[in-house]
Coordinates of C-alpha atoms in Angstrom, one line a residue:
M1 CA -58.9 22.6 172.4
A2 CA -59.6 25.6 174.7
S3 CA -60.1 23.8 177.8
F4 CA -58.4 20.5 177.5
P5 CA -59.2 18.4 180.7
K6 CA -56.5 17.7 183.3
I7 CA -54.8 14.4 182.7
I8 CA -55.0 11.3 184.9
S9 CA -52.0 9.2 183.9
V10 CA -52.4 5.5 184.6
D11 CA -48.8 4.5 183.8
D12 CA -46.0 6.5 185.2
H13 CA -43.0 5.2 187.2
V14 CA -41.2 5.9 190.4
V15 CA -37.6 5.3 191.2
E16 CA -37.5 4.2 194.7
P17 CA -35.5 6.6 197.1
P18 CA -32.5 4.7 198.8
D19 CA -34.4 4.5 202.3
V20 CA -37.4 2.6 201.2
W21 CA -36.4 -0.9 202.8
R22 CA -33.7 0.5 205.0
D23 CA -36.2 2.6 207.0
R24 CA -39.2 0.0 206.6
L25 CA -38.0 -3.5 207.0
P26 CA -38.1 -5.2 210.3
A27 CA -34.8 -4.8 212.3
K28 CA -33.6 -8.4 211.6
F29 CA -33.8 -7.9 207.9
R30 CA -32.3 -4.5 207.4
G31 CA -28.8 -5.6 206.7
A32 CA -30.0 -8.0 204.1
G33 CA -32.6 -6.0 202.5
P34 CA -32.2 -4.0 199.2
R35 CA -29.6 -1.3 199.7
V36 CA -27.9 1.4 197.5
V37 CA -24.1 1.2 196.7
R38 CA -22.1 3.6 194.6
A39 CA -19.8 1.8 192.3
P40 CA -18.6 2.0 188.5
V41 CA -20.1 0.2 185.9
E42 CA -17.7 -2.2 184.3
G43 CA -20.1 -3.4 181.3
M44 CA -23.7 -3.2 180.4
T45 CA -25.7 -4.8 177.5
F46 CA -29.2 -5.0 176.4
R47 CA -29.4 -7.5 173.5
G48 CA -32.2 -9.9 172.5
G49 CA -34.4 -8.5 175.2
R50 CA -31.9 -9.2 177.9
F51 CA -30.3 -6.6 180.4
A52 CA -26.8 -7.6 181.6
P53 CA -25.0 -5.1 183.8
V54 CA -21.6 -5.8 185.5
M55 CA -20.7 -4.0 188.6
G56 CA -17.2 -2.8 189.4
A57 CA -15.7 -2.5 192.9
P58 CA -17.0 0.3 195.0
G59 CA -14.5 3.2 194.8
G60 CA -12.9 1.7 191.6
E61 CA -12.3 3.7 188.4
G62 CA -14.8 4.6 185.9
P63 CA -18.0 6.5 185.8
P64 CA -20.0 5.9 189.0
A65 CA -23.6 4.7 189.2
D66 CA -25.9 3.9 192.1
W67 CA -26.5 0.2 192.4
W68 CA -29.4 -1.6 194.1
V69 CA -27.8 -4.7 195.9
Y70 CA -30.1 -7.4 197.1
E71 CA -28.9 -11.0 197.7
D72 CA -26.9 -11.8 194.5
L73 CA -28.6 -9.2 192.5
C74 CA -26.6 -6.0 191.5
R75 CA -28.9 -3.6 189.5
P76 CA -27.8 -0.2 188.4
L77 CA -29.9 3.0 187.9
T78 CA -29.7 3.8 184.3
R79 CA -30.6 6.8 182.1
L80 CA -33.6 4.6 180.8
D81 CA -35.0 4.8 184.3
S82 CA -34.9 8.6 184.3
A83 CA -34.8 10.2 180.9
V84 CA -37.0 13.1 181.2
G85 CA -35.2 16.4 180.8
C86 CA -32.6 14.9 178.6
S87 CA -32.5 15.2 174.6
R88 CA -33.2 12.0 172.9
D89 CA -29.7 11.6 171.7
E90 CA -28.6 11.9 175.4
V91 CA -30.7 8.9 176.3
K92 CA -28.2 6.1 176.2
L93 CA -27.8 2.7 178.1
E94 CA -25.5 4.0 180.8
G95 CA -25.4 3.9 184.6
I96 CA -26.5 7.0 186.6
T97 CA -26.7 8.2 190.2
Y98 CA -29.6 9.9 191.9
E99 CA -27.8 13.2 191.4
D100 CA -27.8 12.6 187.7
M101 CA -31.7 12.3 187.3
R102 CA -34.6 14.6 187.6
P103 CA -35.7 14.8 191.3
G104 CA -39.3 14.2 190.2
S105 CA -38.2 10.8 189.5
Y106 CA -38.1 9.9 193.2
A107 CA -39.2 12.9 195.3
V108 CA -42.9 13.7 195.8
A109 CA -42.7 17.5 195.7
E110 CA -40.6 17.6 192.6
R111 CA -43.0 15.0 191.0
L112 CA -46.1 17.1 191.7
A113 CA -44.3 20.1 190.1
D114 CA -43.4 18.2 187.0
M115 CA -46.9 16.9 186.9
D116 CA -48.1 20.5 186.9
A117 CA -45.8 21.4 184.1
N118 CA -47.3 18.5 182.1
H119 CA -51.0 19.3 182.4
V120 CA -51.3 16.2 184.8
Q121 CA -53.5 16.1 187.8
S122 CA -53.0 12.6 189.1
S123 CA -50.6 9.7 188.4
L124 CA -50.5 5.9 189.0
C125 CA -46.7 4.7 189.3
F126 CA -45.0 1.5 188.4
P127 CA -42.0 0.5 190.5
T128 CA -38.5 0.3 189.3
F129 CA -36.0 -1.7 191.5
P130 CA -38.8 -4.4 192.2
R131 CA -39.5 -4.5 188.4
F132 CA -42.9 -4.1 187.0
C133 CA -44.7 -6.7 189.0
G134 CA -42.2 -7.4 191.8
Q135 CA -40.2 -10.0 189.9
T136 CA -37.1 -9.1 191.8
F137 CA -38.6 -10.4 195.1
A138 CA -40.3 -13.5 193.4
E139 CA -36.8 -14.5 192.3
A140 CA -35.3 -14.1 195.8
A141 CA -34.0 -17.0 197.7
D142 CA -35.1 -15.9 201.2
R143 CA -39.0 -16.0 201.0
E144 CA -39.5 -14.5 204.5
L145 CA -37.3 -11.6 203.6
A146 CA -38.8 -11.3 200.2
L147 CA -42.4 -11.1 201.8
A148 CA -41.1 -8.4 204.1
C149 CA -39.7 -6.5 201.3
V150 CA -43.1 -6.7 199.4
R151 CA -44.9 -5.4 202.4
A152 CA -42.3 -2.7 203.2
Y153 CA -42.6 -1.4 199.7
N154 CA -46.5 -1.3 199.8
D155 CA -46.3 0.5 203.2
W156 CA -44.1 3.1 201.5
M157 CA -46.2 3.4 198.4
V158 CA -49.4 4.0 200.5
E159 CA -48.0 6.0 203.4
E160 CA -45.2 8.1 201.8
W161 CA -45.4 8.3 198.0
C162 CA -49.1 8.5 198.1
G163 CA -49.2 10.0 201.6
P164 CA -50.4 13.4 202.8
A165 CA -47.8 15.4 200.9
A166 CA -49.3 14.1 197.6
A167 CA -52.6 15.6 198.3
G168 CA -54.5 12.7 196.7
R169 CA -52.6 13.2 193.3
L170 CA -50.6 10.1 193.5
I171 CA -52.6 7.0 193.3
P172 CA -51.1 3.8 195.0
L173 CA -50.1 0.7 192.9
T174 CA -49.0 -2.2 195.1
L175 CA -47.2 -5.6 194.9
V176 CA -48.1 -9.1 195.7
P177 CA -45.8 -12.0 196.7
L178 CA -46.1 -13.8 193.3
W179 CA -44.8 -17.1 194.7
D180 CA -47.9 -17.7 196.8
A181 CA -51.4 -16.9 195.5
E182 CA -53.0 -17.3 199.1
L183 CA -50.4 -14.6 200.5
A184 CA -51.0 -12.4 197.3
A185 CA -54.7 -12.6 198.2
E186 CA -53.9 -11.5 201.7
E187 CA -51.9 -8.5 200.6
V188 CA -54.6 -7.5 198.2
R189 CA -57.1 -7.4 201.1
R190 CA -54.7 -5.7 203.4
N191 CA -54.1 -2.9 201.0
A192 CA -57.7 -2.6 199.8
A193 CA -58.6 -2.0 203.4
R194 CA -56.7 1.1 203.2
G195 CA -58.1 2.3 199.9
V196 CA -55.8 0.7 197.3
R197 CA -57.5 -0.2 194.0
A198 CA -54.7 -1.5 191.9
V199 CA -52.0 -4.2 192.0
C200 CA -49.3 -5.2 189.7
F201 CA -49.2 -8.5 187.9
S202 CA -47.3 -10.3 185.2
E203 CA -48.7 -10.2 181.6
I204 CA -47.4 -13.8 181.1
P205 CA -46.8 -15.5 184.4
P206 CA -45.3 -18.8 182.9
H207 CA -42.3 -16.7 181.7
L208 CA -41.5 -16.1 185.4
G209 CA -41.9 -19.9 186.2
L210 CA -45.4 -19.2 187.7
P211 CA -48.9 -20.8 186.8
S212 CA -50.7 -19.6 183.9
V213 CA -54.2 -18.1 184.1
H214 CA -55.8 -21.1 182.6
G215 CA -55.5 -23.3 185.6
D216 CA -56.8 -22.6 189.2
G217 CA -53.5 -21.5 190.7
W218 CA -54.3 -17.8 190.7
D219 CA -57.9 -18.1 191.8
P220 CA -57.4 -16.9 195.6
F221 CA -55.6 -13.8 194.2
L222 CA -58.1 -13.3 191.5
R223 CA -61.0 -13.8 193.9
A224 CA -59.6 -11.2 196.2
C225 CA -59.3 -8.7 193.3
D226 CA -62.8 -9.3 192.2
E227 CA -64.3 -9.0 195.7
T228 CA -62.4 -5.8 196.6
G229 CA -62.6 -4.1 193.2
T230 CA -58.7 -4.2 192.9
V231 CA -57.6 -3.7 189.2
V232 CA -54.9 -6.2 188.0
A233 CA -52.4 -3.8 186.2
M234 CA -50.0 -5.5 183.8
H235 CA -47.1 -3.4 182.5
I236 CA -45.1 -4.3 179.3
G237 CA -42.1 -6.3 180.3
S238 CA -43.7 -7.7 183.4
S239 CA -42.9 -11.2 182.2
S240 CA -39.2 -10.2 182.4
R241 CA -39.0 -10.7 178.6
M242 CA -39.3 -7.9 176.3
P243 CA -40.3 -9.0 172.8
S244 CA -37.4 -9.8 170.5
T245 CA -36.5 -12.0 167.5
S246 CA -33.0 -13.1 168.2
A247 CA -30.2 -13.0 170.8
D248 CA -28.3 -10.4 168.7
A249 CA -31.4 -8.3 167.9
P250 CA -30.8 -4.5 169.0
P251 CA -33.1 -3.0 171.5
A252 CA -34.9 -1.1 168.8
V253 CA -36.5 -4.4 167.7
G254 CA -38.0 -4.9 171.3
S255 CA -38.9 -1.3 171.4
A256 CA -40.9 -1.4 168.3
L257 CA -42.7 -4.7 169.4
T258 CA -43.5 -3.7 173.0
F259 CA -47.2 -4.4 172.5
A260 CA -46.6 -8.0 171.3
N261 CA -46.6 -9.5 174.9
C262 CA -50.1 -7.7 175.4
C263 CA -51.4 -9.5 172.3
F264 CA -50.5 -12.8 173.9
S265 CA -51.6 -12.0 177.4
L266 CA -55.0 -10.6 176.2
V267 CA -55.9 -13.8 174.3
D268 CA -54.8 -15.8 177.3
W269 CA -57.2 -14.0 179.6
L270 CA -60.2 -14.0 177.1
M271 CA -59.8 -17.8 176.6
S272 CA -59.2 -18.6 180.2
G273 CA -62.8 -18.4 181.4
K274 CA -61.6 -16.2 184.4
F275 CA -64.0 -13.4 183.5
D276 CA -66.9 -15.6 183.7
R277 CA -65.9 -17.1 187.0
F278 CA -64.8 -13.5 188.4
P279 CA -67.6 -11.1 187.0
G280 CA -66.2 -8.0 189.0
L281 CA -62.5 -8.7 187.7
R282 CA -60.9 -5.8 185.8
V283 CA -57.5 -5.9 184.0
M284 CA -55.4 -3.0 182.3
Y285 CA -52.4 -3.2 180.0
A286 CA -50.0 -0.3 180.7
E287 CA -47.8 1.0 177.9
G288 CA -49.2 -1.5 175.4
Q289 CA -50.8 1.2 173.3
I290 CA -54.3 0.3 171.6
G291 CA -54.0 0.1 167.9
W292 CA -53.6 -3.6 168.0
I293 CA -56.7 -4.4 169.9
P294 CA -59.5 -4.5 167.1
Y295 CA -57.9 -7.2 165.2
I296 CA -57.2 -9.3 168.3
L297 CA -60.9 -9.1 169.2
E298 CA -62.1 -9.9 165.6
R299 CA -59.8 -13.0 165.5
A300 CA -60.6 -14.2 169.0
D301 CA -64.2 -13.9 168.3
T302 CA -63.9 -16.0 165.1
V303 CA -62.1 -18.7 166.9
W304 CA -64.4 -18.8 169.8
E305 CA -67.5 -19.1 167.3
E306 CA -65.8 -21.4 164.8
N307 CA -63.4 -23.5 166.7
R308 CA -64.6 -23.7 170.2
G309 CA -65.6 -27.3 169.7
W310 CA -61.9 -28.5 169.4
G311 CA -60.3 -25.5 170.9
G312 CA -60.7 -26.3 174.5
V313 CA -62.9 -23.3 175.6
A314 CA -66.5 -24.4 174.9
E315 CA -67.2 -25.3 178.5
K316 CA -65.6 -22.4 180.3
V317 CA -65.8 -19.3 177.9
L318 CA -69.4 -18.5 177.9
T319 CA -69.5 -15.4 176.1
P320 CA -67.7 -13.9 172.9
P321 CA -64.3 -12.5 173.8
S322 CA -65.1 -9.1 172.5
E323 CA -68.0 -8.9 175.0
Q324 CA -65.5 -10.1 177.8
F325 CA -63.2 -7.3 176.6
A326 CA -65.8 -4.8 176.9
R327 CA -66.7 -5.6 180.5
H328 CA -63.4 -6.4 181.8
V329 CA -60.3 -5.1 180.0
Y330 CA -58.7 -1.6 179.5
G331 CA -55.9 -0.5 177.2
C332 CA -53.6 2.3 177.8
F333 CA -51.7 4.6 175.4
F334 CA -49.8 7.6 175.3
D335 CA -48.9 8.1 171.6
D336 CA -51.2 6.1 169.2
A337 CA -52.9 8.2 166.5
F338 CA -53.9 4.9 164.7
G339 CA -55.6 3.6 167.7
L340 CA -57.6 6.7 168.1
R341 CA -58.7 6.7 164.6
N342 CA -60.2 3.2 165.4
L343 CA -61.5 4.0 168.8
A344 CA -65.0 2.7 167.9
A345 CA -63.6 -0.7 167.4
I346 CA -61.9 -0.8 170.8
G347 CA -64.6 0.9 172.9
E348 CA -64.5 4.4 174.3
P349 CA -64.9 3.1 177.8
N350 CA -61.9 0.7 177.7
V351 CA -59.1 3.2 176.9
L352 CA -57.0 5.1 179.4
Y353 CA -54.4 7.8 178.9
E354 CA -50.8 7.8 180.4
T355 CA -47.5 9.8 180.0
D356 CA -44.9 7.2 181.0
Y357 CA -42.9 9.7 183.1
P358 CA -39.9 9.5 183.5
H359 CA -39.0 7.0 180.9
S360 CA -37.5 7.6 177.4
D361 CA -40.8 7.1 175.8
S362 CA -42.6 9.7 177.9
T363 CA -44.4 12.5 176.1
W364 CA -43.4 14.7 179.1
P365 CA -43.6 17.8 179.1
R366 CA -45.8 17.8 175.9
S367 CA -48.4 15.3 177.0
R368 CA -51.2 17.8 176.6
E369 CA -50.0 18.9 173.2
V370 CA -49.7 15.2 172.0
A371 CA -53.1 14.4 173.1
E372 CA -54.6 17.5 171.6
E373 CA -53.0 16.8 168.3
Q374 CA -54.1 13.1 168.1
M375 CA -57.7 13.6 169.7
A376 CA -58.5 16.8 167.6
H377 CA -61.1 14.8 165.7
L378 CA -62.9 13.5 168.8
P379 CA -65.9 15.1 170.6
Q380 CA -64.8 16.9 173.9
E381 CA -66.8 14.5 176.0
T382 CA -64.9 11.6 174.4
V383 CA -61.6 13.3 175.2
R384 CA -62.7 13.9 178.8
R385 CA -63.5 10.2 179.2
L386 CA -60.1 9.1 177.8
V387 CA -57.8 11.3 179.6
R388 CA -59.7 11.3 183.0
G389 CA -63.1 10.0 183.2
N390 CA -62.6 6.3 182.7
A391 CA -59.5 6.3 185.1
I392 CA -61.8 8.0 187.8
E393 CA -64.4 5.2 187.3
L394 CA -61.9 2.4 187.2
L395 CA -59.7 3.3 190.1
G396 CA -62.4 4.5 192.3
L397 CA -61.2 8.2 192.5
T398 CA -63.2 11.2 193.8
P399 CA -65.1 13.1 191.1
E400 CA -62.3 15.6 191.1
G401 CA -59.9 12.8 190.2
L402 CA -58.0 12.4 193.3
W403 CA -57.2 9.4 195.5
A404 CA -59.2 9.7 198.7
G405 CA -57.2 7.0 200.6
G406 CA -58.6 4.6 203.0

């Protein structure tokens, strides 16, 4: 394709620099907030969808890694956090330091340069240490400190990561205090007032010990998102459980099934009645790919039509699930030739493109080439919508595809 449009990636990742909380927390919390410690890795496993690292004593023997330490949590940076620039055979479950990773993982100028090398104009980035929807802070014992950490992260995201040096090319994605829907609503409104149009959320909140979307526990948060035009962004793994089949299943099982939680989550939303109650609400599934969507919509419509008398949805789900999907839901992909062959069954307006930088699945630095290969059969206007037009509309970007700030 002679003039492939510049990509707007709606799912990339940022590895937070060591000073995010040290510099932005109130003085009384700085000693207790998240901090980086260099120490060896004594052990690390990822089996059955569970990550289990063991930190050695700082200064001890063994290959060093940089660890985030917060309350009783010790979480190392790993090669999976920053894999771009390494061959696939070099990407292993091992601890690394900041010096071991590509600087674009955590530094704005270098990120923009890597975006240029990948034909990417703009990028929306999910967090690393807080995890994909801020579970780290939701699990913390000190709620006052956790709320301060959420707000400090959001201030860093808006003011520094997406600040003037980013020239509108980095799009803010913020966190909420998941343990309190009223506080979450306040944080949505605080950030919406400065131009933020996307917030992280869990694909399956009950896996985190939180209310499901079927009750009214999340209504204050959802109402705030509805009223401010804030998109609810759910990344695979944001329920702290990657799909797996057994405790001894290798990580490859979960990697092949990453879309599975999206299936469960989408049906939850479609059968919840929330889209009828909050007509302006929009949700997106990051890194879930799109090839699975047509059958889920077909089956959900059948259940709604044939089984709603006993299925518990007759009074609250007022329109067919496929119609709700068309108005409210976006699927995101970076490598899904099958999904693109079935685009008409998904809906051209409901698909967004991503590059997953700097993770091991990322198509960097070949995102353009991958897209050109998989979209060769599509009209150029359709390609433009998928790789940038739909994102511009959903995230309230300028016509040029940039974030205009508050």
